Coordinates of C-alpha atoms and ligand atoms in Angstrom, one line a residue:
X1 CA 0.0 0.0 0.0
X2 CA 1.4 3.1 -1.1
X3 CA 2.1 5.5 2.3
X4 CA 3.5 8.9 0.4
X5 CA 1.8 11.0 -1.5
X6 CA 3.0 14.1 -3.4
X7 CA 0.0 16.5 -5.0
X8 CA 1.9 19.6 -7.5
X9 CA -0.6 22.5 -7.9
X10 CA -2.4 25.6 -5.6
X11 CA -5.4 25.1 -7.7
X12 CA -8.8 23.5 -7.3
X13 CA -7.8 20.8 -8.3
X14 CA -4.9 20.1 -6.0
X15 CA -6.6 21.0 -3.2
X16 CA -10.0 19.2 -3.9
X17 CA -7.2 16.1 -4.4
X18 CA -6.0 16.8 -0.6
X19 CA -9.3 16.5 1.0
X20 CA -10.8 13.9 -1.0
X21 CA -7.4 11.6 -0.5
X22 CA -8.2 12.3 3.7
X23 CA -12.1 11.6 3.0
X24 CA -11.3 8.1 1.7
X25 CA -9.2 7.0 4.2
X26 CA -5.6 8.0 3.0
X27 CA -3.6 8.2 6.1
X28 CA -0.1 8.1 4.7
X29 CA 1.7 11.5 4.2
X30 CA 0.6 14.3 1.4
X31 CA 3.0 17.0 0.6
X32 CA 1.7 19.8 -1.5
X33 CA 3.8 21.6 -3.8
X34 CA 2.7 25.1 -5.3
X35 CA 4.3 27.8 -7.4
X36 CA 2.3 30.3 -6.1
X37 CA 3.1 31.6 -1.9
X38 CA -0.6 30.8 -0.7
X39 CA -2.9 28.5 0.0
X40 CA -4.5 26.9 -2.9
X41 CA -7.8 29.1 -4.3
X42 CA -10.3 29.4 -6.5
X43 CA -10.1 31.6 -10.1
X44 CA -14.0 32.2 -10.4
X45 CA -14.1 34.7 -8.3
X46 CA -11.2 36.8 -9.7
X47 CA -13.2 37.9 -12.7
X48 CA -16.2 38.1 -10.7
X49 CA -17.1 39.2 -7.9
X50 CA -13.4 39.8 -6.2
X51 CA -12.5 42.3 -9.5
X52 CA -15.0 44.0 -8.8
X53 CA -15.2 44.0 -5.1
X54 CA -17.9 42.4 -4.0
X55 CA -16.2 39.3 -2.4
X56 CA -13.2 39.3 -0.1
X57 CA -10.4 37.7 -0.3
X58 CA -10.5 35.1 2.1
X59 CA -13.4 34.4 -0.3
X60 CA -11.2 32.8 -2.8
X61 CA -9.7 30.0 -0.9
X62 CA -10.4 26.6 -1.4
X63 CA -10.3 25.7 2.6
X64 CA -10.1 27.7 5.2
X65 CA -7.0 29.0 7.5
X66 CA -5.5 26.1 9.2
X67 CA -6.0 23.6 6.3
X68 CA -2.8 22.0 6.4
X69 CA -3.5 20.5 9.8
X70 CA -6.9 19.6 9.3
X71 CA -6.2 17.6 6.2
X72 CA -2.7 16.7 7.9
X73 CA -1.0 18.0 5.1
X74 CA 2.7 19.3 4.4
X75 CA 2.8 22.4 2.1
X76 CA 5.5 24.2 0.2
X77 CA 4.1 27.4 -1.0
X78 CA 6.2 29.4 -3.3
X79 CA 8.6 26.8 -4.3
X80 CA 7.8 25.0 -7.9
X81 CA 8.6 21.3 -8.9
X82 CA 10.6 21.2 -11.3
X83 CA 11.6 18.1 -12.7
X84 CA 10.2 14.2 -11.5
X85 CA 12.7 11.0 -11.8
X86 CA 12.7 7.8 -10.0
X87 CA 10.6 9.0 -7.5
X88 CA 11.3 11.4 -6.4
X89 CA 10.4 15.4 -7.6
X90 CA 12.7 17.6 -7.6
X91 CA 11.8 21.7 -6.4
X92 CA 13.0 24.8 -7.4
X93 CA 14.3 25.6 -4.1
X94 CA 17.1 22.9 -4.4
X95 CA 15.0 20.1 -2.3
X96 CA 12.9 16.7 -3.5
X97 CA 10.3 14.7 -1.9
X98 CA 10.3 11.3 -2.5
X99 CA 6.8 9.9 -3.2
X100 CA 4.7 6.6 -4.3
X101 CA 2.3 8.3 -6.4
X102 CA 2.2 11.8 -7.1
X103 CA -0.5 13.9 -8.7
X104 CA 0.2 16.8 -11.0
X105 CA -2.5 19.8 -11.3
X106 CA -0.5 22.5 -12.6
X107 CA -3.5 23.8 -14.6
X108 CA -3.0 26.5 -17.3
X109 CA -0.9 29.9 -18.4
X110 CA -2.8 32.3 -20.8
X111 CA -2.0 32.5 -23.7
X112 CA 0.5 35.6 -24.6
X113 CA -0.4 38.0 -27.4
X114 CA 1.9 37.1 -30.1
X115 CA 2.7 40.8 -31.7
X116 CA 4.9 43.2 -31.2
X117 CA 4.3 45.3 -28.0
X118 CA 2.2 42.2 -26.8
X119 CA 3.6 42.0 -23.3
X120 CA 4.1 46.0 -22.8
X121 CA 3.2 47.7 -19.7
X122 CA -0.4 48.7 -19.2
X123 CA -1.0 44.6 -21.3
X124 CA -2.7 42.2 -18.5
X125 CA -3.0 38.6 -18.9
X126 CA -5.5 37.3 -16.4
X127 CA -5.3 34.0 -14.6
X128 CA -3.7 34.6 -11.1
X129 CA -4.6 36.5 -7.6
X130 CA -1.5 39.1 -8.3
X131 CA -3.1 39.6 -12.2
X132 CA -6.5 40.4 -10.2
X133 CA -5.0 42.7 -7.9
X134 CA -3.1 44.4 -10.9
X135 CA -6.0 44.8 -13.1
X136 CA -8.4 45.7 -10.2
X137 CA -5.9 48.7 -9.8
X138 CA -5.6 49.8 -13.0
X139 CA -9.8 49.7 -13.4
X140 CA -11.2 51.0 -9.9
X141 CA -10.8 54.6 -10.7
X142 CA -12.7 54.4 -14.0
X143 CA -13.0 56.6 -16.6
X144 CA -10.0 55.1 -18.0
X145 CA -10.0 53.4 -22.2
X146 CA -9.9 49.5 -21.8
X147 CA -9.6 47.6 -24.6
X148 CA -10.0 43.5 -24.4
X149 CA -8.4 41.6 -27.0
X150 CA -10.1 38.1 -27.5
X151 CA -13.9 37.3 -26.8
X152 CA -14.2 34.2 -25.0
X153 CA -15.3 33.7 -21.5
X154 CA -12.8 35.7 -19.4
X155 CA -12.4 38.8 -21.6
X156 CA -16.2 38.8 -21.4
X157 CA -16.1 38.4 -17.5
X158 CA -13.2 41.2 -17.3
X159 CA -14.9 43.5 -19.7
X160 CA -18.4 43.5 -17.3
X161 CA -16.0 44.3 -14.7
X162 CA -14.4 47.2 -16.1
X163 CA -17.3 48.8 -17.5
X164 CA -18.5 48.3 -13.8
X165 CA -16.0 50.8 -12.7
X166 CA -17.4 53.1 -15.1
X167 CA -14.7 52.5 -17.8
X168 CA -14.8 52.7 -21.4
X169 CA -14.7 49.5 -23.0
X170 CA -14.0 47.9 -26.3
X171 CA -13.3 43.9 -27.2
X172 CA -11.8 43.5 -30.2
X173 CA -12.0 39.4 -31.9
X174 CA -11.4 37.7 -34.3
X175 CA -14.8 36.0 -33.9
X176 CA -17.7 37.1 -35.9
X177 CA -19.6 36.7 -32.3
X178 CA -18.4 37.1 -29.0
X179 CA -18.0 33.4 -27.6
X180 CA -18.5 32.1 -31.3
X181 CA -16.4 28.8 -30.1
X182 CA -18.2 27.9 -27.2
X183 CA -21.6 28.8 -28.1
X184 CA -21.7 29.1 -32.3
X185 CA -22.9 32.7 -33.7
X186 CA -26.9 32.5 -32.5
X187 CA -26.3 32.4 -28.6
X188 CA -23.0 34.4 -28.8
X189 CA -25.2 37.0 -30.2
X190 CA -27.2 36.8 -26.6
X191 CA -23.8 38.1 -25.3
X192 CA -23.2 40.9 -27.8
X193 CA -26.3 42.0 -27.1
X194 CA -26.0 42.1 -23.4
X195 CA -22.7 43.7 -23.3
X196 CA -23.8 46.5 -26.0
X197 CA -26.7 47.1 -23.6
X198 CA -23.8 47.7 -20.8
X199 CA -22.0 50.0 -24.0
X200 CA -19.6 47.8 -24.5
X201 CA -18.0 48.6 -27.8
X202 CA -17.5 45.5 -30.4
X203 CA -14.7 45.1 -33.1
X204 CA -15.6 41.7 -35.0
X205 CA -13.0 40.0 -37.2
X206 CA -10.2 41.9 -36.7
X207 CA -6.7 40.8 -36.6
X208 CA -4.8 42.0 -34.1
X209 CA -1.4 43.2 -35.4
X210 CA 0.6 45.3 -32.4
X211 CA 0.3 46.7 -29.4
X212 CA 1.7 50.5 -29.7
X213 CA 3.3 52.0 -27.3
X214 CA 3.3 55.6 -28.2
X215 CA 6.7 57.3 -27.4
X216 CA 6.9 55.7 -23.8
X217 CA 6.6 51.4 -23.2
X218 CA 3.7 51.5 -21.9
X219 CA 0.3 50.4 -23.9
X220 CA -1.6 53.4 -25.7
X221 CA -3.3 51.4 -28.3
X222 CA -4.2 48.3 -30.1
X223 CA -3.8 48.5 -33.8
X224 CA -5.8 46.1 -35.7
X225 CA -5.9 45.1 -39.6
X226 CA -8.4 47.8 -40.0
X227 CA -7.9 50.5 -37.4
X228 CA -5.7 52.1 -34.1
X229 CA -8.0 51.5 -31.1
X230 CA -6.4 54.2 -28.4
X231 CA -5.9 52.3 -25.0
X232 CA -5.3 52.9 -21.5
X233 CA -5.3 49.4 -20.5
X234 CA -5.1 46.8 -22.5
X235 CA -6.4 42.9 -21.6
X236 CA -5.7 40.2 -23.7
X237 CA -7.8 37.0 -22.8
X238 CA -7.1 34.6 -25.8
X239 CA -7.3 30.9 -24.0
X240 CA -4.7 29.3 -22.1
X241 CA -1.9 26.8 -22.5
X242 CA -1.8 23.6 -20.6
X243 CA 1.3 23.5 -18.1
X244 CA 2.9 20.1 -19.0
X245 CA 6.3 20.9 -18.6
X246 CA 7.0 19.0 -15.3
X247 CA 4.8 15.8 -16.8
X248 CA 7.1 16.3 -19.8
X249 CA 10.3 15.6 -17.3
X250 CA 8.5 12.3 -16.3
X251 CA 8.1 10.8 -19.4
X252 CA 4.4 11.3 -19.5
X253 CA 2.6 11.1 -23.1
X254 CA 1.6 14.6 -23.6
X255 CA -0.9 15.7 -26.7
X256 CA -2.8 18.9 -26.2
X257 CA -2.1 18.5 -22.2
X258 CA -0.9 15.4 -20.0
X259 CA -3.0 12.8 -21.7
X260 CA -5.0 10.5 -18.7
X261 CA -7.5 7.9 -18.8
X262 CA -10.9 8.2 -17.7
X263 CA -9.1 7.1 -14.1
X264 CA -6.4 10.1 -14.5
X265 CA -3.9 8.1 -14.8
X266 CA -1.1 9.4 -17.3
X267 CA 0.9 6.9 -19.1
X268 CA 3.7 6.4 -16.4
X269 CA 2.9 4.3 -13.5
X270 CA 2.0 5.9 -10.2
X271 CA 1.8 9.4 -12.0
X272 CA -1.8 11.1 -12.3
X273 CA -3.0 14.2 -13.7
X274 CA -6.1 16.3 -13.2
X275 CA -7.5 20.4 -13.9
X276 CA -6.6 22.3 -16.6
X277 CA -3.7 20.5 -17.5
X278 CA -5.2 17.4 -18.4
X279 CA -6.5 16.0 -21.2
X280 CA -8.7 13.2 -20.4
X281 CA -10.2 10.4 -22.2
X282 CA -14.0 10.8 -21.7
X283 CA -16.0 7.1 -21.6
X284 CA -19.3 8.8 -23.1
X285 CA -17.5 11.1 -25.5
X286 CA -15.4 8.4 -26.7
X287 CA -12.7 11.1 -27.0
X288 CA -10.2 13.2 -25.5
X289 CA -11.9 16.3 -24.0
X290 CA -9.5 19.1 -22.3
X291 CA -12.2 20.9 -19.7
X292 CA -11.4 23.9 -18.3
X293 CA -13.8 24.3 -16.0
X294 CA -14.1 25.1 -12.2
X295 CA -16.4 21.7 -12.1
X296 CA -14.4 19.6 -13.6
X297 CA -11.3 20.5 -11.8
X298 CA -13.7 19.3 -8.4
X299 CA -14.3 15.8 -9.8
X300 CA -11.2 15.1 -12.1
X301 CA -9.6 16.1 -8.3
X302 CA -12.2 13.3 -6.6
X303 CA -11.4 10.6 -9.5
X304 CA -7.5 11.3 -9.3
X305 CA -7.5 10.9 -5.2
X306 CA -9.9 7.7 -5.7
X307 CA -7.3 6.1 -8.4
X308 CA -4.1 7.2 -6.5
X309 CA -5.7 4.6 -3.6
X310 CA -6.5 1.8 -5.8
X311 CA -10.1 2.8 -6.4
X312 CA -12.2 1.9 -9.4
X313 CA -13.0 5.5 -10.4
X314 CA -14.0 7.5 -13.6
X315 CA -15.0 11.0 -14.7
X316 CA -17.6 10.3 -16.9
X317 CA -20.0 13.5 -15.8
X318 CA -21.4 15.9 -18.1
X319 CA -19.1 18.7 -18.4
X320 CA -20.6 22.2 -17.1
X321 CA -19.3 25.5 -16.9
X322 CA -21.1 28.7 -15.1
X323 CA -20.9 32.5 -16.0
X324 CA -22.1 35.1 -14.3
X325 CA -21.9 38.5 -16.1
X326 CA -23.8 41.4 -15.2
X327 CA -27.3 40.7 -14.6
X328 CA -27.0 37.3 -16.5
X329 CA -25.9 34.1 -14.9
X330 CA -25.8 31.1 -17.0
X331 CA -25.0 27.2 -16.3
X332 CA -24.2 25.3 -19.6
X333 CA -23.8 21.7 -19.7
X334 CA -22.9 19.3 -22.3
X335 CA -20.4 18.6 -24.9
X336 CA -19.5 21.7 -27.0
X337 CA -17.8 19.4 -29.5
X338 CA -21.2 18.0 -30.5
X339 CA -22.7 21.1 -30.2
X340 CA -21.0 22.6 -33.4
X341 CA -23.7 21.4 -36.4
X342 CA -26.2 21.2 -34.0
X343 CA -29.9 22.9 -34.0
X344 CA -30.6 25.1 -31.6
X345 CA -33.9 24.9 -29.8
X346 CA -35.0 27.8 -27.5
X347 CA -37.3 27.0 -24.7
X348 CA -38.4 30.5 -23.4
X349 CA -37.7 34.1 -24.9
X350 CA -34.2 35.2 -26.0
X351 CA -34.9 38.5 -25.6
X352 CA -36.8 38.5 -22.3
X353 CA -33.2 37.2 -20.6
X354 CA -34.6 34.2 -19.1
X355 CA -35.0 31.2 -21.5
X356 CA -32.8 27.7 -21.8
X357 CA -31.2 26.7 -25.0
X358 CA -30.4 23.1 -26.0
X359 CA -28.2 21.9 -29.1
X360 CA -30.1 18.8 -30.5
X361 CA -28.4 16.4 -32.9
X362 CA -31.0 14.5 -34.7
X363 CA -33.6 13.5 -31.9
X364 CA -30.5 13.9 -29.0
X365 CA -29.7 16.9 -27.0
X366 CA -25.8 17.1 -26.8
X367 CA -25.5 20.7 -24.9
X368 CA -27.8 23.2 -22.8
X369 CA -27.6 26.1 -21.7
X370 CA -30.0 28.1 -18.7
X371 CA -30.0 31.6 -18.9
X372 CA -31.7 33.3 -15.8
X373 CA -33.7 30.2 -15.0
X374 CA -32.1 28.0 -11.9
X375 CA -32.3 24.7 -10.5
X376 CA -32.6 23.3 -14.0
X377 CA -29.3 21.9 -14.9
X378 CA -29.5 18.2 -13.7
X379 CA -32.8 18.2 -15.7
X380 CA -30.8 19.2 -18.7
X381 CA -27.9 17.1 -18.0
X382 CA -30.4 13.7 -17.9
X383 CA -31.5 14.9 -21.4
X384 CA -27.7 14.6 -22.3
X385 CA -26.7 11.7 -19.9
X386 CA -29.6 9.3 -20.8
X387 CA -29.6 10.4 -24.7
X388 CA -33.3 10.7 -24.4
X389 CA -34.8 10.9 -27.5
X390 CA -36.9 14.2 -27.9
X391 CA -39.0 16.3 -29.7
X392 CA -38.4 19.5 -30.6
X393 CA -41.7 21.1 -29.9
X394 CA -41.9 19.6 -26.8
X395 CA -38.5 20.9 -25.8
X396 CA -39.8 24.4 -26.4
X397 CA -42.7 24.6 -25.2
X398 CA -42.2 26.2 -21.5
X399 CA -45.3 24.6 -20.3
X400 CA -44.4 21.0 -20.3
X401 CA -41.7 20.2 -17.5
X402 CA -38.6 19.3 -18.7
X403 CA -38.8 16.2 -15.9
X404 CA -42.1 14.7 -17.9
X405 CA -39.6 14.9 -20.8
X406 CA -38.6 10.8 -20.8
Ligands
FAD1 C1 -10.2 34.2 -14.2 C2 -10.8 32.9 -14.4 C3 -12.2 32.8 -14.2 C4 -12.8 31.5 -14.4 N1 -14.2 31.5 -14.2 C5 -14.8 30.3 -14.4 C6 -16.2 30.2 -14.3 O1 -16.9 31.2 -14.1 N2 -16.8 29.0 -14.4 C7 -16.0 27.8 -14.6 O2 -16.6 26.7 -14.7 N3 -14.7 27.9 -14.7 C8 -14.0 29.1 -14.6 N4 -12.7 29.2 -14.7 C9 -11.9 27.9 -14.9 C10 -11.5 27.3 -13.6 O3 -11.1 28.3 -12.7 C11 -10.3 26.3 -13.9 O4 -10.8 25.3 -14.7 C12 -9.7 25.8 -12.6 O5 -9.1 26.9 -11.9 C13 -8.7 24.7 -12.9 O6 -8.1 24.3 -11.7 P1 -6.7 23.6 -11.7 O7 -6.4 23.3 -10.3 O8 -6.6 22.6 -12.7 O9 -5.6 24.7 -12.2 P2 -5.2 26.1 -11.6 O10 -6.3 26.7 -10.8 O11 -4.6 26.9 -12.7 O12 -4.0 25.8 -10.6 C14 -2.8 25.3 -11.0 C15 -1.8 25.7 -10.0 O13 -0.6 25.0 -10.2 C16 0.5 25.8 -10.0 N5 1.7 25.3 -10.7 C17 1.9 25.2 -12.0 N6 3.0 24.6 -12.3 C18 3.6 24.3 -11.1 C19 4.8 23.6 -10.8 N7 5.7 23.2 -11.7 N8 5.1 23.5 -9.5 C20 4.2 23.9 -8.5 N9 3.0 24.5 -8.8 C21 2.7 24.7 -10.1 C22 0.1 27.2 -10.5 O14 0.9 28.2 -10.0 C23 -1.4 27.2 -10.0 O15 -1.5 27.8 -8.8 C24 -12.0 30.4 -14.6 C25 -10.6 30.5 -14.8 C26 -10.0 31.7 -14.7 C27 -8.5 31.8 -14.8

């Protein structure tokens, strides 16, 4: 029976890894390696409701003060791993840990703006507490030009937050919808709407080709294949690259993140992978699906913990990812890759803000999405999970409950 444990990551993950390991039973050693010098948190919030203020700090945290001794748990905060051989992994700070199994949730870096000027001063990436607390400052005054490059789910989030402080705002995409990817041009219209309302400011399909800088280094503008956008502060949210490196050192097959099985086990024995970084084979997909979600870093966490101890385990659960921007909160669940030639089937009124959307493939719904309307989501994900068979007017019609829906 394996008695060490080592768990890299201060994510959700990680720490969702830690407490489930003690839930089960585990009562060998952990020791929890992360880059960052605190206690692993939660990234939600940082484009939510910490940006703008409304939740503390001590919000963010996964567990509270005092966590390491109630999951009897050995941290190294600040100090990254760097390198795992014969096991043992090595850290930055010139020590190793030996371990029996080790778990690697290293989640995700965004992506860097690949022009010239692209990581000026006055440019913010987004992903970390210290990227909150820098962008927080540059936006709380207000009044101030932001532009976001990139129109996917956190330059959305970051641009309701900035017109929040009463800054002017403008996303510029590639897209010829905000959140075209995730949600095709229909429902990312929803969005475009929404954020116009908030006068938000829209540049579709534009390439972005530097980042000028005026005669000082800092940011003063975004210049595009069609115009100069004059900037204040600039925020480029254009997706996020898997951290495999330290996988990479292990030997572990890597392919579009540290590939796992549905068990999150990588290719090398007694080495698992969960979060951001992985990329996990999916038992009802069939595929490989690389979720970057808050929700699946909670149960690819669970399933990793379960495996590590010799437990039958498997993420097989629908994938689902909130938003919550402005007055809109939405929960979507399914599998976006199905989702791309689908139909779209609106239950509800688009325009009245409260409706739920499903993608149907022939008689199957593969996604949904509630907008507004709570409590709704497991209905939605039985749809998916079962592959009931429906019909389309049914699905529609708000009068018939989505539970009588068999
Ligand atoms: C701003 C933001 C908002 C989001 N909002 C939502 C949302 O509304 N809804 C939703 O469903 N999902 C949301 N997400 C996605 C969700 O937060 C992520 O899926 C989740 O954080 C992934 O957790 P993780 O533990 O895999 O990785 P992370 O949270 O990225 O944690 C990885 C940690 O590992 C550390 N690390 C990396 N390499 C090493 C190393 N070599 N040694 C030691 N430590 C290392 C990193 O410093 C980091 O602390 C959001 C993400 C962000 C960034």
């Amino acid at each position: 029976m394996p008695t060490r444990f080592v768990v890299i990551g201060g994510g959700l993950a990680a720490a969702t890894a830690v407490s489930e390991l003690r839930s089960l039973g585990f009562d060998g050693a952990i020791d929890l390696v992360a880059a960052e010098p605190r206690r692993p948190y939660e990234r939600p919030p940082l484009s939510k409701g910490y940006l703008t203020g409304a939740d503390d700090r001590e919000s963010v945290f996964v567990h509270a003060e005092g966590w390491e001794a109630e999951y009897d748990v050995t941290p190294h905060l600040g100090v990254a791993a760097r390198g795992i051989a014969e096991g043992r992994v090595e850290l930055d700070d010139g020590t190793s840990l030996a371990f029996d199994q080790i778990l690697i949730a290293t989640g995700a870096t965004p992506r860097p703006l690949p022009v010239p000027g692209g990581d000026a001063p006055g440019v913010h990436t987004f992903r970390t507490l210290d990227d909150a607390d820098a962008l927080r400052a540059s936006l709380a005054e207000g009044g101030r030009r932001v532009v976001c490059v990139g129109s996917g789910w956190i330059g959305l989030e970051l641009a309701a937050a900035a017109r929040g402080y009463g800054n002017e705002v403008t996303v510029v995409t590639r897209s010829r919808a905000p959140l075209a990817a995730a949600l095709g041009d229909e429902m990312g219209g929803v969005f475009r709407e929404l954020h116009e309302d908030h006068g938000v400011t829209f540049l579709l399909e534009r390439q972005v080709l530097a980042i000028e800088t005026g005669s000082g280094d800092s940011a003063t503008g975004v210049r595009t294949d069609r115009e100069l956008v004059p900037a204040d502060v600039v925020i480029v949210g254009i997706g996020a690259v898997p951290d495999t490196e330290l996988a990479e050192t292990a030997g572990a097959a890597i392919d579009g993140g540290i590939l796992v099985d549905e068990s999150m086990r990588t290719s090398v024995e007694g080495i698992f992978a969960a979060g951001d970084a992985a990329n996990a084979f999916h038992p009802v997909l069939g595929a490989r699906l690389r979720s970057e979600h808050w929700a699946n870093a909670i149960a690819s966490g669970k399933v990793a913990a379960a495996s590590m101890l010799g437990r039958d385990a498997a993420l097989d659960d629908v994938p689902y990812f909130f938003t919550d921007q402005y007055d809109l909160g939405m929960e979507y669940s399914g599998y976006a890759p199905l989702a791309d030639d689908a139909e779209v089937v609106v239950r509800g009124d688009r325009r009245s803000g409260e409706f739920i959307a499903f993608w149907v493939q022939g008689d199957r719904v593969v996604a949904g999405m509630n907008v507004n309307i709570w409590d709704v989501q497991y209905q939605v994900q039985r749809l998916i999970r079962d592959r009931v068979a429906v019909d389309r007017t049914q699905l529609a019609d708000s009068a018939i409950d989505l539970a009588s829906i068999a």
